PDB file of C-alpha atoms in Angstrom:
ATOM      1  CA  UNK P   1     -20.972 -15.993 -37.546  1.00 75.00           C
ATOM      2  CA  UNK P   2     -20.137 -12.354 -36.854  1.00 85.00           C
ATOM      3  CA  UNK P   3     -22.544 -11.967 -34.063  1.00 92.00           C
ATOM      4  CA  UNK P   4     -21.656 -14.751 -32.058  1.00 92.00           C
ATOM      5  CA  UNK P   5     -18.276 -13.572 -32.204  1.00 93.00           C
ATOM      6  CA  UNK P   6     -19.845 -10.416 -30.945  1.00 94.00           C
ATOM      7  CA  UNK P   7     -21.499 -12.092 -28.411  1.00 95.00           C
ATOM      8  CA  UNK P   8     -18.324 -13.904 -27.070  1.00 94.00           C
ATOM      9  CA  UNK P   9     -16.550 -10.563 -27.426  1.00 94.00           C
ATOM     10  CA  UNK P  10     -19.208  -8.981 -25.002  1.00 95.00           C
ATOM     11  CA  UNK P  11     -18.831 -11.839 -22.738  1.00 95.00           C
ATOM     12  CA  UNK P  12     -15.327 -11.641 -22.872  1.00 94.00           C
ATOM     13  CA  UNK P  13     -15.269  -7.798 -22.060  1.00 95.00           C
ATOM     14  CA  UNK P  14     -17.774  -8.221 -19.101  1.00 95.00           C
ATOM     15  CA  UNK P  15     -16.558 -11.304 -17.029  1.00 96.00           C
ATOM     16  CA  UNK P  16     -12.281 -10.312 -17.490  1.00 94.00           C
ATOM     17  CA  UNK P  17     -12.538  -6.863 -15.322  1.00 94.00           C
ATOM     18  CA  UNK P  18     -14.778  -8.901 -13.001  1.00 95.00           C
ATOM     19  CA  UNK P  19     -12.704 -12.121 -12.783  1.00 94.00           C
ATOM     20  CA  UNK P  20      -9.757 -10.012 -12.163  1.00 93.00           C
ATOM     21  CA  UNK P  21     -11.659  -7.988  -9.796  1.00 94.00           C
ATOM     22  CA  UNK P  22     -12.282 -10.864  -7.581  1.00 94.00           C
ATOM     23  CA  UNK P  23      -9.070 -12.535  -7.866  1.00 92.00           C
ATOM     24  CA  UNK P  24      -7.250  -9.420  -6.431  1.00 89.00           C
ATOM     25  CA  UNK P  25      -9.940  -9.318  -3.642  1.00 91.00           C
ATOM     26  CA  UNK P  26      -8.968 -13.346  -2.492  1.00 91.00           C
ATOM     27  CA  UNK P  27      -6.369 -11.535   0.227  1.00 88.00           C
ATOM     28  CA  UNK P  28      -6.080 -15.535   1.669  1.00 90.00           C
ATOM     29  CA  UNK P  29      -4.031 -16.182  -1.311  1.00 89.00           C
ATOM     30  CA  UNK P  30      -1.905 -13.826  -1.898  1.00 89.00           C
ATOM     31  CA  UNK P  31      -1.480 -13.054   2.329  1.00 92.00           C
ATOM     32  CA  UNK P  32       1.860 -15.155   3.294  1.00 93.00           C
ATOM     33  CA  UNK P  33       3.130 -13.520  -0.314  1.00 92.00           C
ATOM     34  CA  UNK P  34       2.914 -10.017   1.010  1.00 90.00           C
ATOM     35  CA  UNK P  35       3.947 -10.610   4.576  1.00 90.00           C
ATOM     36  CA  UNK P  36       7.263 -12.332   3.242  1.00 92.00           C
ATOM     37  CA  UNK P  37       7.722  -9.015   0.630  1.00 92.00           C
ATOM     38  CA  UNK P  38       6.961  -6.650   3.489  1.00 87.00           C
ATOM     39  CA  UNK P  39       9.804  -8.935   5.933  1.00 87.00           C
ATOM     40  CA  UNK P  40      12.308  -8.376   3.027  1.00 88.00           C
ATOM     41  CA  UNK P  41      11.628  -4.491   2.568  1.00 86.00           C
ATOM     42  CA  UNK P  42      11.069  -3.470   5.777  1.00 79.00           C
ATOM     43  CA  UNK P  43      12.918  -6.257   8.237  1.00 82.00           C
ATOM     44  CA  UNK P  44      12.962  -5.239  11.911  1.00 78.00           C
ATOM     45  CA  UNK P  45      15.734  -3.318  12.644  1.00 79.00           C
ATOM     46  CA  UNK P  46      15.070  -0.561   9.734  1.00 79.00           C
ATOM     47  CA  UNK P  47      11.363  -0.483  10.933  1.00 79.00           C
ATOM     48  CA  UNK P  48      12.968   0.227  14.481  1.00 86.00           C
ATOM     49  CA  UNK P  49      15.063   2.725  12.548  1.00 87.00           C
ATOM     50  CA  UNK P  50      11.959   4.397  11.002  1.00 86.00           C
ATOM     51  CA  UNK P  51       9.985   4.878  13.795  1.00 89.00           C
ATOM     52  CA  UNK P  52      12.733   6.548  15.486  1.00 92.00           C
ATOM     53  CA  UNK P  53      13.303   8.450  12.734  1.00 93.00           C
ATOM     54  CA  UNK P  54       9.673   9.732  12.097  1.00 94.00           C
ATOM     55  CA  UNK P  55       9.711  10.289  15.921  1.00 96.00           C
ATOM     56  CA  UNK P  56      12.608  13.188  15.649  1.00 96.00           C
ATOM     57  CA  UNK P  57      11.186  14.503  12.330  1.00 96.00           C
ATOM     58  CA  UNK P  58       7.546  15.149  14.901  1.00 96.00           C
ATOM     59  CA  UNK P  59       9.782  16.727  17.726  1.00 96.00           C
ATOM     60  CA  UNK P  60      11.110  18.879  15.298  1.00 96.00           C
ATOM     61  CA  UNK P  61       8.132  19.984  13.654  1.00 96.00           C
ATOM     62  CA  UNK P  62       6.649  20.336  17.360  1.00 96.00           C
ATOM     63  CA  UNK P  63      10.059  22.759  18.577  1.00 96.00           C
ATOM     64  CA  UNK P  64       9.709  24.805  15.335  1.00 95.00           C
ATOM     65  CA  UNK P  65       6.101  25.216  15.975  1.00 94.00           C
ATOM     66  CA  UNK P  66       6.123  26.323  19.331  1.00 94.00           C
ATOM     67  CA  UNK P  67       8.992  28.956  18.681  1.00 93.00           C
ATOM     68  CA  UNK P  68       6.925  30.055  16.305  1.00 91.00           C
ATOM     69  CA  UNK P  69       3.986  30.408  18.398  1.00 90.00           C
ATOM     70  CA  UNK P  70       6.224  32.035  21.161  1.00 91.00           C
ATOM     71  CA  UNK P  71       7.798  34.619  18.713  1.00 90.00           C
ATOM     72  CA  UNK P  72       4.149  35.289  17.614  1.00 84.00           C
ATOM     73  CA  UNK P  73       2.655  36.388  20.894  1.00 71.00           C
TER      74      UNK P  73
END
């Protein structure tokens, strides 16, 4: 009795991580899920307002790098 509950045990330990494994890999399923999250986190206009955003943060970084440079040579 105690090693086929051994055995079932093994099985049990070997096939879960791989089950789950694939699963998490079937993006066709779990696709409309995460477009519909990403439209409710992110919708349009505060993408629009990101991008803008991580546009002035570069000019920034670009201004304080070249007055740098200039101050340097």
């Amino acid at each position: 009795m105690g090693v086929k509950v051994e055995v079932f045990r093994m099985i049990l330990y070997l096939t879960f991580p791989v089950a789950m494994f694939w699963i998490s890999n079937q993006a066709e399923w779990f696709e409309n899920d995460v477009i519909q999250r990403k439209r409710e986190l992110w919708p349009p206009d505060k993408r629009q307002q990101l991008e803008e955003f991580k546009e002035r943060i570069r000019k920034q970084r670009e201004e304080r790098l070249l007055r740098a440079a200039q101050r340097n040579s």
